[in-house]
Amino acid sequence: MVSATGNLSRLWLAAALAFCTLLAAFVPGAREIVRADAAIRFEATELPFVLRNGATKERHLPEIVPGGVAAFDYDNDGRIDLFFANGASMPSLSKQGAVDFNRLYRNTGNGFEDATYHAGLSGDGFAMGVAVGDFDNDGHQDLFVAGVYRNTFYRNLGDGRFEDITLRAGLAIPVDLKPKPWAVGAAFLDYNRDGHLDLFVVNYVVWDPATEPRCIRREMADYCHPDNYQGLANTLYRNNGDGTFTNVSAASGISAFIGKGMSVTVADYDADGFPDLFVANDKVFNFLLRNNGDGTFEEVSFEAGVAAAQHGEPVSGMGAHFADADNDGKPDLVFTALPDETFPLYRNLGGGLFEDITFRSGLAVLSRKMGGWGVGLVDFDNDGWRDLFVARSNALSPEGRLGIAVKQPNSVFRNLGGARFKDLTEAAGLLTRSPQLYRGAAFADFDGDGRMDVVVSALNAPAELWRNTSAGANRWLAILPRGARTNRDGLGVRITISAGGNRYTAERNFSVGYASSSAGPTHFGLGTAEMADSIEILWPSGARQLLENVSSNQVLTVTEPSS
């Protein structure tokens, strides 16, 4: 979480970036693809939520890390609502009244109204991240809130209220567990394909205010480098299908891998039918946890080529997202880091291998001075290519290390075709707001106009809704799968659309970016195509569906065949 890297790696990076600028003109596919629909534009609105981190002069490490955002339709009215995880006082980890409450905002179609108290989601403790998933297949999406020493699981009762069932579900952290875990985020997935959503929890480092190291810079207390803290294993819970979970971290092999996890994203990257997990680690090598299909996982980040950036050193991994950036039908991988580390992008080559295309994509040059947290590969202009949005800031430091601003604006990078990106931060209107300490980001079409919007959180500042006002006549299609034999949310469903002579593929996954969830319909930009010639849907159960001649510009609910 600290932007400084070794001197040798800095020299290597500087030389490589200079070479990359020359190389871009000669690499096949590196030329900008010029199109008339080149504009991405956002307009910002403040939301009433303020993310509190309980900052103190002692500089406790958890103050840096919050906070996650969830976009999901909790009341099934067709409009995407919002949930924000909030911090607490330090080092007590206690919420001091309403200013520290987690918040639920209901989308009324004409704005957002606070539904926290009626829903029973104020919460306790220092919350970090949030995961969304219908764990009991009752048609109502539930919430898991990750935090420091405390995780909370809320069952959606379907009447606008939630019930804390953490203890009953078997997800409470044992009182006598040592060391006490600090969870940053989580993901729901059906790792054993039994039709019930399991839960993976991302743990960061061992932190104890009584023994926390003190780091002084320029005679001031500062946040310590993550090297000063011991890492933690992550946790995997299997859904028993009866309203309870069993901790299978040891049996699955997950607990054998000690890291400093900041985020998780899910995809069947090797196309074997079982969902895999990528964990972005902070200043230690990343994890790619390959699902063996027998209830166990193996760590294959080095074999696959995603353990570190091209210079071979681990970076400050923050948010991560599996998605198809080059439209070849395979999930690629991007994650954010801090200044001098770039935002690494890995192209999925198939066969279990990835290629680092950070330089070739343009992101090495564009992101070198940037710090990023929330991230998402999302098609904002509906041209059929996934663009990249990053919620930005550097790690906190009293003097702003290396002369790089700690507060930064958000950024959007337009995909020019073939995973070649152009920075549109200014042109998109993202400089109309003052830079902040941005953290989580969630993506959804909040106003139902067919264009994907963004909500971001910021430390000690109001959250922001960036409404997508991009011009152009491009078309879109959003798919809402409803599982029958598969989990009802359709997590793990693979959707391929053929339209206008092009093919677009997405795998349904809610854990997007940093400590956040985007749990709306799966969105596709179709360019100028007025119709999808075909929609192929592969369900985790093995069922296949083919829909033909589907009109664009609609949200299409698709139910899995029952047999």
Coordinates of C-alpha atoms in Angstrom, one line a residue:
M1 CA 0.0 0.0 0.0
V2 CA 3.1 2.2 -0.2
S3 CA 4.1 3.5 -3.6
A4 CA 7.8 3.2 -3.2
T5 CA 9.6 0.4 -5.1
G6 CA 13.2 -0.5 -5.3
N7 CA 15.6 1.7 -7.2
L8 CA 16.4 -1.0 -9.7
S9 CA 12.8 -1.7 -10.5
R10 CA 12.2 2.1 -10.9
L11 CA 15.0 2.4 -13.4
W12 CA 13.7 -0.6 -15.2
L13 CA 10.2 0.8 -15.3
A14 CA 11.4 4.2 -16.6
A15 CA 13.4 2.6 -19.4
A16 CA 10.5 0.2 -20.3
L17 CA 8.0 3.0 -20.4
A18 CA 10.2 5.0 -22.8
F19 CA 10.6 2.0 -25.0
C20 CA 6.9 1.3 -24.8
T21 CA 6.1 4.7 -26.3
L22 CA 8.2 3.9 -29.4
L23 CA 7.0 0.3 -29.6
A24 CA 3.3 1.2 -29.6
A25 CA 3.6 2.5 -33.2
F26 CA 4.9 -0.9 -34.4
V27 CA 2.9 -3.4 -32.4
P28 CA 0.0 -5.0 -34.4
G29 CA -3.3 -3.7 -33.1
A30 CA -1.7 -0.8 -31.2
R31 CA -2.9 1.9 -33.6
E32 CA -5.9 3.9 -32.4
I33 CA -9.1 2.8 -34.0
V34 CA -10.9 6.0 -34.8
R35 CA -14.7 6.0 -34.6
A36 CA -17.3 8.7 -34.7
D37 CA -18.7 7.6 -31.3
A38 CA -15.6 8.6 -29.4
A39 CA -17.1 10.4 -26.4
I40 CA -17.5 9.1 -22.9
R41 CA -19.1 11.7 -20.6
F42 CA -20.1 11.7 -16.9
E43 CA -22.0 14.1 -14.7
A44 CA -21.4 14.0 -10.9
T45 CA -24.0 14.2 -8.1
E46 CA -23.1 14.1 -4.4
L47 CA -24.8 11.4 -2.3
P48 CA -25.4 12.0 1.5
F49 CA -23.1 9.2 2.6
V50 CA -19.7 10.1 4.0
L51 CA -17.1 7.3 4.5
R52 CA -15.6 7.6 8.0
N53 CA -12.3 6.1 8.7
G54 CA -11.8 7.2 12.4
A55 CA -8.4 8.8 11.5
T56 CA -6.1 9.5 14.5
K57 CA -2.7 11.1 14.8
E58 CA -1.3 7.6 15.7
R59 CA -2.0 6.5 12.1
H60 CA -3.5 3.1 12.6
L61 CA -3.4 0.9 9.5
P62 CA -7.1 0.2 9.1
E63 CA -7.7 3.9 8.6
I64 CA -6.4 3.6 5.1
V65 CA -8.4 0.7 3.8
P66 CA -12.2 1.3 3.8
G67 CA -14.7 1.2 2.1
G68 CA -16.8 -0.9 -0.1
V69 CA -19.9 -0.2 -2.1
A70 CA -22.6 -2.6 -3.3
A71 CA -25.0 -2.0 -6.2
F72 CA -28.0 -4.4 -6.1
D73 CA -31.7 -4.5 -6.3
Y74 CA -32.6 -5.5 -2.7
D75 CA -36.4 -4.9 -3.1
N76 CA -36.8 -6.4 -6.6
D77 CA -38.4 -3.3 -8.1
G78 CA -36.1 -3.3 -11.1
R79 CA -34.1 -0.3 -9.9
I80 CA -30.5 -0.7 -8.6
D81 CA -30.1 0.3 -5.0
L82 CA -26.9 1.1 -3.0
F83 CA -25.2 -0.1 0.2
F84 CA -22.1 1.5 1.7
A85 CA -19.8 -0.1 4.3
N86 CA -18.6 2.4 6.9
G87 CA -15.8 2.6 9.3
A88 CA -15.7 3.4 13.1
S89 CA -13.6 5.0 15.8
M90 CA -10.0 3.9 16.2
P91 CA -8.7 1.9 17.8
S92 CA -11.9 0.9 19.6
L93 CA -13.6 -0.3 16.4
S94 CA -16.9 1.0 17.7
K95 CA -19.4 3.0 15.8
Q96 CA -20.1 6.4 17.4
G97 CA -23.7 7.0 16.4
A98 CA -25.3 7.6 13.0
V99 CA -22.3 9.2 11.4
D100 CA -20.5 5.8 11.5
F101 CA -23.5 3.6 10.4
N102 CA -23.4 1.5 7.2
R103 CA -26.0 2.9 4.8
L104 CA -28.6 1.5 2.5
Y105 CA -30.2 3.8 -0.1
R106 CA -33.3 2.8 -2.0
N107 CA -33.5 3.9 -5.6
T108 CA -36.9 5.6 -6.0
G109 CA -36.5 6.3 -9.7
N110 CA -36.2 9.9 -8.8
G111 CA -33.1 9.8 -6.6
F112 CA -32.1 7.8 -3.5
E113 CA -33.8 7.6 -0.1
D114 CA -32.2 6.4 3.1
A115 CA -33.6 3.0 4.0
T116 CA -31.0 2.0 6.6
Y117 CA -33.1 2.0 9.7
H118 CA -36.1 0.2 8.3
A119 CA -33.8 -2.4 6.7
G120 CA -31.8 -3.0 10.0
L121 CA -28.4 -2.5 8.3
S122 CA -26.8 0.2 10.5
G123 CA -24.2 -2.4 11.5
D124 CA -21.5 -2.7 14.2
G125 CA -17.8 -2.5 14.2
F126 CA -15.3 -1.2 11.6
A127 CA -16.7 -2.4 8.2
M128 CA -14.5 -2.7 5.1
G129 CA -16.2 -4.4 2.2
V130 CA -19.4 -6.0 1.0
A131 CA -20.4 -9.0 -1.1
V132 CA -23.9 -9.6 -2.6
G133 CA -25.5 -13.0 -3.3
D134 CA -28.8 -14.9 -2.9
F135 CA -27.4 -17.6 -0.7
D136 CA -30.7 -19.4 -0.1
N137 CA -32.1 -19.1 -3.6
D138 CA -35.3 -17.4 -2.3
G139 CA -35.2 -14.6 -4.9
H140 CA -33.8 -11.9 -2.6
Q141 CA -30.2 -10.9 -2.6
D142 CA -28.4 -11.1 0.8
L143 CA -25.4 -9.1 2.1
F144 CA -22.1 -10.1 3.6
V145 CA -20.2 -7.3 5.3
A146 CA -16.4 -7.8 5.9
G147 CA -14.5 -5.9 8.6
V148 CA -11.8 -5.7 11.2
Y149 CA -12.3 -8.6 13.7
R150 CA -16.0 -8.8 12.7
N151 CA -17.9 -10.1 9.7
T152 CA -21.7 -9.8 9.5
F153 CA -24.1 -11.7 7.3
Y154 CA -27.6 -10.3 6.6
R155 CA -30.4 -12.4 5.2
N156 CA -32.8 -10.4 3.0
L157 CA -36.3 -11.1 4.3
G158 CA -38.0 -9.8 1.1
D159 CA -40.1 -7.1 2.8
G160 CA -37.4 -4.4 2.8
R161 CA -35.8 -5.7 6.0
F162 CA -32.7 -7.7 6.7
E163 CA -31.9 -10.1 9.5
D164 CA -28.4 -10.6 11.0
I165 CA -27.9 -14.4 10.9
T166 CA -24.1 -14.4 11.2
L167 CA -24.1 -16.8 14.2
R168 CA -26.8 -19.0 13.0
A169 CA -25.3 -19.4 9.5
G170 CA -21.9 -20.4 11.0
L171 CA -20.1 -17.3 9.7
A172 CA -19.2 -15.7 13.1
I173 CA -15.5 -15.4 13.9
P174 CA -14.7 -17.5 16.9
V175 CA -14.1 -15.4 20.0
D176 CA -10.9 -17.2 20.9
L177 CA -9.5 -17.3 17.3
K178 CA -5.8 -16.1 17.2
P179 CA -4.7 -14.0 15.4
K180 CA -7.9 -12.1 14.9
P181 CA -8.7 -11.8 11.2
W182 CA -9.1 -8.5 9.3
A183 CA -11.3 -9.0 6.3
V184 CA -11.3 -6.5 3.5
G185 CA -13.7 -8.0 1.0
A186 CA -15.5 -11.2 -0.1
A187 CA -17.1 -12.9 -3.1
F188 CA -20.0 -15.3 -3.5
L189 CA -19.4 -18.2 -6.0
D190 CA -20.6 -21.7 -6.4
Y191 CA -17.2 -23.4 -6.4
N192 CA -18.6 -27.0 -6.2
R193 CA -21.5 -26.3 -8.6
D194 CA -24.2 -27.7 -6.3
G195 CA -26.5 -24.8 -7.0
H196 CA -25.8 -23.0 -3.7
L197 CA -23.6 -20.0 -3.3
D198 CA -20.4 -20.4 -1.3
L199 CA -18.4 -17.6 0.2
F200 CA -14.8 -16.6 -0.1
V201 CA -13.4 -14.0 2.3
V202 CA -10.3 -11.9 1.6
N203 CA -8.1 -11.3 4.7
Y204 CA -5.4 -8.7 4.9
V205 CA -2.8 -8.6 7.7
V206 CA -2.5 -9.3 11.4
W207 CA -3.3 -6.0 13.2
D208 CA -3.3 -5.3 16.9
P209 CA -3.4 -1.7 18.2
A210 CA -1.5 -2.8 21.3
T211 CA 1.5 -4.1 19.4
E212 CA 1.2 -2.1 16.2
P213 CA 4.6 -0.7 15.0
R214 CA 5.2 3.0 15.0
C215 CA 6.6 4.5 11.8
I216 CA 8.0 8.1 11.9
R217 CA 8.7 10.2 8.8
R218 CA 9.9 13.8 9.1
E219 CA 9.1 13.7 12.9
M220 CA 5.5 12.7 12.2
A221 CA 3.7 9.5 12.7
D222 CA 2.9 7.8 9.3
Y223 CA 1.3 4.7 8.1
C224 CA 3.7 1.7 8.2
H225 CA 4.6 -0.2 5.1
P226 CA 2.8 -3.6 4.8
D227 CA 6.1 -5.3 5.3
N228 CA 5.8 -4.5 9.0
Y229 CA 2.7 -6.8 9.3
Q230 CA 2.3 -10.5 9.1
G231 CA 0.0 -11.8 6.4
L232 CA -3.2 -13.9 6.8
A233 CA -4.7 -16.8 5.0
N234 CA -8.1 -16.3 3.3
T235 CA -11.2 -18.2 4.2
L236 CA -13.6 -20.4 2.2
Y237 CA -17.1 -21.3 3.5
R238 CA -19.1 -24.0 1.8
N239 CA -22.9 -23.5 1.6
N240 CA -24.6 -26.5 3.1
G241 CA -27.9 -25.7 1.5
D242 CA -29.8 -25.6 4.8
G243 CA -29.1 -21.9 5.7
T244 CA -25.7 -22.7 7.2
F245 CA -22.0 -22.7 6.0
T246 CA -19.0 -24.8 6.9
N247 CA -15.5 -23.4 7.0
V248 CA -13.6 -25.6 4.5
S249 CA -10.4 -23.4 4.3
A250 CA -8.2 -26.3 5.4
A251 CA -9.9 -29.1 3.5
S252 CA -9.9 -27.0 0.2
G253 CA -6.2 -26.0 0.6
I254 CA -7.1 -22.3 0.8
S255 CA -5.6 -21.8 4.3
A256 CA -2.2 -23.0 3.0
F257 CA -1.6 -19.7 1.2
I258 CA -0.6 -16.7 3.4
G259 CA -1.0 -13.4 1.7
K260 CA -2.1 -9.8 2.2
G261 CA -5.3 -9.8 0.3
M262 CA -7.0 -6.6 -0.8
S263 CA -9.5 -7.9 -3.3
V264 CA -10.9 -11.0 -5.1
T265 CA -12.4 -11.5 -8.5
V266 CA -13.9 -14.7 -9.9
A267 CA -13.9 -16.4 -13.3
D268 CA -13.5 -19.7 -14.9
Y269 CA -10.3 -18.5 -16.6
D270 CA -9.2 -22.0 -17.8
A271 CA -12.7 -22.9 -19.2
D272 CA -12.9 -26.2 -17.3
G273 CA -16.4 -25.5 -15.9
F274 CA -15.3 -24.6 -12.4
P275 CA -14.9 -21.0 -11.1
D276 CA -11.4 -19.8 -10.1
L277 CA -10.3 -17.0 -7.8
F278 CA -7.7 -14.2 -8.3
V279 CA -6.6 -12.4 -5.1
A280 CA -4.7 -9.1 -5.4
N281 CA -2.1 -9.0 -2.6
D282 CA -0.4 -5.9 -1.2
K283 CA 3.3 -6.0 -1.8
V284 CA 3.5 -9.8 -1.9
F285 CA 2.9 -12.0 -4.9
N286 CA -0.7 -12.4 -6.0
F287 CA -2.7 -15.6 -5.8
L288 CA -4.5 -17.3 -8.7
L289 CA -6.4 -20.1 -7.0
R290 CA -7.3 -22.7 -9.6
N291 CA -10.4 -24.8 -8.8
N292 CA -9.5 -28.5 -9.2
G293 CA -13.1 -29.5 -9.4
D294 CA -12.9 -31.9 -6.5
G295 CA -13.3 -29.4 -3.6
T296 CA -9.7 -28.3 -3.6
F297 CA -7.7 -25.4 -5.0
E298 CA -4.1 -25.0 -6.1
E299 CA -2.1 -21.7 -6.3
V300 CA -0.9 -21.2 -9.9
S301 CA -0.1 -17.5 -10.2
F302 CA 3.5 -18.1 -11.3
E303 CA 2.6 -20.8 -13.7
A304 CA -0.1 -18.6 -15.2
G305 CA 2.0 -15.5 -15.3
V306 CA 0.0 -13.2 -13.0
A307 CA 2.0 -13.4 -9.7
A308 CA 3.7 -10.0 -10.3
A309 CA 4.1 -7.3 -12.9
Q310 CA 6.6 -7.6 -15.8
H311 CA 9.6 -6.4 -13.7
G312 CA 9.1 -9.4 -11.5
E313 CA 8.4 -7.6 -8.2
P314 CA 5.1 -7.7 -6.4
V315 CA 3.2 -4.4 -6.3
S316 CA 0.5 -2.9 -4.1
G317 CA -2.4 -4.9 -5.5
M318 CA -5.7 -3.2 -4.8
G319 CA -8.9 -3.8 -6.8
A320 CA -9.2 -6.5 -9.4
H321 CA -11.6 -7.5 -12.2
F322 CA -11.8 -10.5 -14.5
A323 CA -13.5 -9.5 -17.8
D324 CA -13.0 -9.9 -21.6
A325 CA -11.1 -6.7 -22.6
D326 CA -10.3 -7.8 -26.2
N327 CA -13.4 -9.6 -27.2
D328 CA -11.7 -13.0 -27.8
G329 CA -14.2 -14.8 -25.5
K330 CA -11.8 -15.3 -22.6
P331 CA -11.7 -13.4 -19.3
D332 CA -8.7 -11.1 -19.0
L333 CA -7.5 -9.7 -15.7
V334 CA -6.8 -6.1 -14.6
F335 CA -5.9 -4.9 -11.1
T336 CA -5.0 -1.5 -9.7
A337 CA -1.8 -0.5 -7.7
L338 CA 0.0 2.7 -6.7
P339 CA 2.2 5.3 -8.4
D340 CA 5.3 3.8 -10.1
E341 CA 3.6 0.4 -10.2
T342 CA 1.0 1.0 -13.1
F343 CA -2.3 -0.8 -13.5
P344 CA -1.3 -4.3 -14.7
L345 CA -3.4 -5.9 -17.4
Y346 CA -3.1 -9.5 -18.4
R347 CA -4.5 -11.0 -21.6
N348 CA -5.9 -14.6 -21.2
L349 CA -4.1 -16.7 -23.9
G350 CA -6.1 -19.8 -23.1
G351 CA -4.6 -23.0 -21.8
G352 CA -4.3 -21.6 -18.4
L353 CA -1.8 -18.9 -19.4
F354 CA -1.8 -15.1 -19.3
E355 CA 0.3 -12.5 -21.1
D356 CA 1.2 -9.1 -19.5
I357 CA 0.0 -6.5 -22.0
T358 CA 0.2 -3.5 -19.6
F359 CA 2.7 -1.8 -21.9
R360 CA 1.1 -2.8 -25.2
S361 CA -2.3 -1.6 -24.0
G362 CA -1.0 1.8 -23.2
L363 CA -1.8 1.5 -19.5
A364 CA 1.8 1.4 -18.4
V365 CA 2.4 5.0 -19.7
L366 CA -1.1 6.3 -18.8
S367 CA -1.2 5.0 -15.2
R368 CA 2.4 5.4 -14.1
K369 CA 1.7 8.4 -11.8
M370 CA -1.7 7.1 -10.7
G371 CA -2.9 5.3 -7.6
G372 CA -6.0 3.1 -8.0
W373 CA -8.4 1.3 -5.7
G374 CA -11.9 0.5 -7.2
V375 CA -11.7 -0.7 -10.8
G376 CA -14.1 -2.1 -13.5
L377 CA -13.9 -3.1 -17.1
V378 CA -17.3 -1.7 -18.3
D379 CA -18.5 -0.6 -21.7
F380 CA -19.5 3.0 -21.0
D381 CA -20.1 4.1 -24.7
N382 CA -21.9 0.9 -25.8
D383 CA -19.5 0.4 -28.7
G384 CA -18.9 -3.2 -27.8
W385 CA -15.5 -2.7 -26.1
R386 CA -15.0 -2.7 -22.4
D387 CA -13.6 0.6 -21.1
L388 CA -11.7 0.9 -17.8
F389 CA -12.8 3.0 -14.8
V390 CA -10.5 3.5 -11.8
A391 CA -11.4 5.1 -8.4
R392 CA -8.1 6.8 -7.7
S393 CA -5.8 8.1 -4.9
N394 CA -2.4 7.4 -3.4
A395 CA -1.9 5.7 0.0
L396 CA -2.3 8.2 2.8
S397 CA 0.9 10.0 3.9
P398 CA 1.2 13.3 5.8
E399 CA 3.6 14.8 3.3
G400 CA 2.3 13.2 0.0
R401 CA 5.2 10.8 -0.8
L402 CA 7.5 11.4 -3.8
G403 CA 5.7 14.7 -4.6
I404 CA 2.7 12.8 -6.0
A405 CA -0.7 14.0 -4.9
V406 CA -2.4 11.8 -2.4
K407 CA -5.8 12.9 -3.4
Q408 CA -6.5 12.2 -7.1
P409 CA -9.4 12.4 -9.5
N410 CA -11.1 9.3 -10.8
S411 CA -10.1 8.2 -14.3
V412 CA -11.7 6.5 -17.3
F413 CA -9.7 4.9 -20.1
R414 CA -11.5 4.3 -23.4
N415 CA -10.9 0.9 -25.1
L416 CA -10.0 1.8 -28.6
G417 CA -10.3 -1.8 -29.7
G418 CA -8.3 -4.9 -28.9
A419 CA -7.5 -3.7 -25.3
R420 CA -5.7 -0.6 -26.4
F421 CA -6.7 2.3 -24.1
K422 CA -6.8 6.1 -24.2
D423 CA -7.1 8.3 -21.1
L424 CA -10.4 10.3 -21.3
T425 CA -10.3 11.6 -17.7
E426 CA -10.6 15.2 -18.6
A427 CA -12.8 14.8 -21.7
A428 CA -15.2 12.6 -19.7
G429 CA -15.8 15.4 -17.1
L430 CA -14.1 13.6 -14.2
L431 CA -12.1 16.7 -13.4
T432 CA -15.2 18.7 -12.6
R433 CA -15.0 17.4 -9.0
S434 CA -12.1 18.1 -6.6
P435 CA -9.7 15.1 -6.2
Q436 CA -10.5 12.9 -3.2
L437 CA -9.2 9.8 -1.4
Y438 CA -11.4 7.5 -3.6
R439 CA -11.8 3.9 -2.6
G440 CA -14.7 1.6 -3.6
A441 CA -16.6 1.7 -6.9
A442 CA -19.8 0.0 -8.1
F443 CA -21.2 -0.1 -11.6
A444 CA -24.8 -0.3 -12.7
D445 CA -27.4 1.5 -14.9
F446 CA -29.0 3.4 -12.0
D447 CA -31.4 5.5 -14.2
G448 CA -32.4 2.8 -16.7
D449 CA -31.2 4.7 -19.8
G450 CA -29.0 1.8 -21.0
R451 CA -25.8 3.5 -20.1
M452 CA -23.6 2.2 -17.2
D453 CA -23.1 4.6 -14.3
V454 CA -20.6 4.6 -11.5
V455 CA -20.9 5.2 -7.7
V456 CA -17.6 5.8 -5.8
S457 CA -16.8 6.2 -2.1
A458 CA -14.2 8.6 -0.7
L459 CA -12.5 8.8 2.7
N460 CA -14.1 11.6 4.8
A461 CA -16.0 13.0 1.8
P462 CA -19.4 12.5 0.2
A463 CA -19.9 9.5 -2.1
E464 CA -20.4 10.4 -5.7
L465 CA -22.8 9.2 -8.4
W466 CA -21.2 9.6 -11.8
R467 CA -24.2 9.5 -14.2
N468 CA -23.2 8.4 -17.7
T469 CA -24.3 11.1 -20.2
S470 CA -22.3 9.8 -23.2
A471 CA -23.8 10.8 -26.5
G472 CA -24.3 8.5 -29.5
A473 CA -26.7 6.1 -30.9
N474 CA -25.1 2.9 -29.9
R475 CA -27.3 0.0 -28.7
W476 CA -27.2 -2.2 -25.7
L477 CA -28.6 -5.4 -24.1
A478 CA -28.6 -6.4 -20.4
I479 CA -29.1 -10.0 -19.4
L480 CA -30.6 -11.0 -16.1
P481 CA -30.2 -14.8 -15.6
R482 CA -32.4 -16.7 -13.2
G483 CA -31.1 -20.0 -12.1
A484 CA -33.3 -23.1 -11.5
R485 CA -30.7 -25.9 -11.0
T486 CA -27.9 -23.3 -10.9
N487 CA -27.8 -20.7 -8.1
R488 CA -30.6 -18.3 -8.6
D489 CA -28.3 -15.3 -9.2
G490 CA -26.7 -17.1 -12.1
L491 CA -23.2 -16.5 -10.9
G492 CA -20.8 -18.4 -13.2
V493 CA -23.2 -18.2 -16.2
R494 CA -21.3 -17.6 -19.4
I495 CA -23.1 -15.4 -22.0
T496 CA -22.1 -14.9 -25.6
I497 CA -23.9 -12.5 -27.9
S498 CA -23.5 -12.4 -31.7
A499 CA -24.6 -9.0 -33.1
G500 CA -23.7 -7.0 -36.1
G501 CA -21.0 -9.5 -37.1
N502 CA -19.3 -9.3 -33.7
R503 CA -19.2 -11.6 -30.7
Y504 CA -19.3 -10.4 -27.1
T505 CA -18.7 -12.7 -24.0
A506 CA -19.2 -12.1 -20.3
E507 CA -19.1 -14.4 -17.3
R508 CA -21.5 -13.3 -14.5
N509 CA -19.5 -12.3 -11.4
F510 CA -20.6 -9.7 -8.8
S511 CA -17.2 -9.1 -7.1
V512 CA -15.8 -6.2 -9.1
G513 CA -13.0 -3.9 -8.1
Y514 CA -12.1 -3.1 -4.5
A515 CA -14.2 -4.4 -1.5
S516 CA -17.3 -3.8 -3.7
S517 CA -20.0 -5.7 -5.5
S518 CA -21.9 -4.8 -8.8
A519 CA -24.9 -7.2 -8.8
G520 CA -27.1 -5.8 -11.5
P521 CA -27.9 -7.3 -14.9
T522 CA -25.0 -8.3 -17.1
H523 CA -24.5 -5.4 -19.6
F524 CA -23.4 -5.6 -23.2
G525 CA -22.7 -2.7 -25.6
L526 CA -23.7 -3.8 -29.1
G527 CA -22.4 -0.9 -31.2
T528 CA -25.0 0.0 -33.9
A529 CA -26.6 -3.4 -34.0
E530 CA -30.4 -3.2 -33.5
M531 CA -30.7 -6.9 -32.8
A532 CA -28.7 -9.7 -31.3
D533 CA -28.6 -12.4 -33.9
S534 CA -28.1 -15.0 -31.1
I535 CA -27.6 -15.2 -27.4
E536 CA -25.8 -18.4 -26.1
I537 CA -26.1 -19.1 -22.4
L538 CA -24.0 -21.8 -20.7
W539 CA -25.2 -22.5 -17.1
P540 CA -22.9 -24.0 -14.4
S541 CA -25.4 -26.9 -14.3
G542 CA -24.3 -27.8 -17.9
A543 CA -27.6 -26.5 -19.4
R544 CA -27.3 -24.6 -22.7
Q545 CA -29.8 -22.1 -24.1
L546 CA -29.9 -20.4 -27.5
L547 CA -32.0 -17.3 -28.1
E548 CA -32.3 -15.8 -31.6
N549 CA -33.2 -12.4 -33.1
V550 CA -33.5 -10.5 -29.8
S551 CA -34.1 -6.8 -30.0
S552 CA -31.5 -4.5 -28.4
N553 CA -32.1 -1.8 -25.8
Q554 CA -33.8 -3.9 -23.2
V555 CA -33.2 -5.8 -20.0
L556 CA -33.9 -9.4 -20.8
T557 CA -34.7 -11.9 -18.0
V558 CA -33.7 -15.5 -18.9
T559 CA -34.7 -18.5 -16.8
E560 CA -32.6 -21.6 -16.8
P561 CA -34.4 -24.7 -18.1
S562 CA -35.5 -26.9 -15.2
S563 CA -34.3 -30.1 -16.9

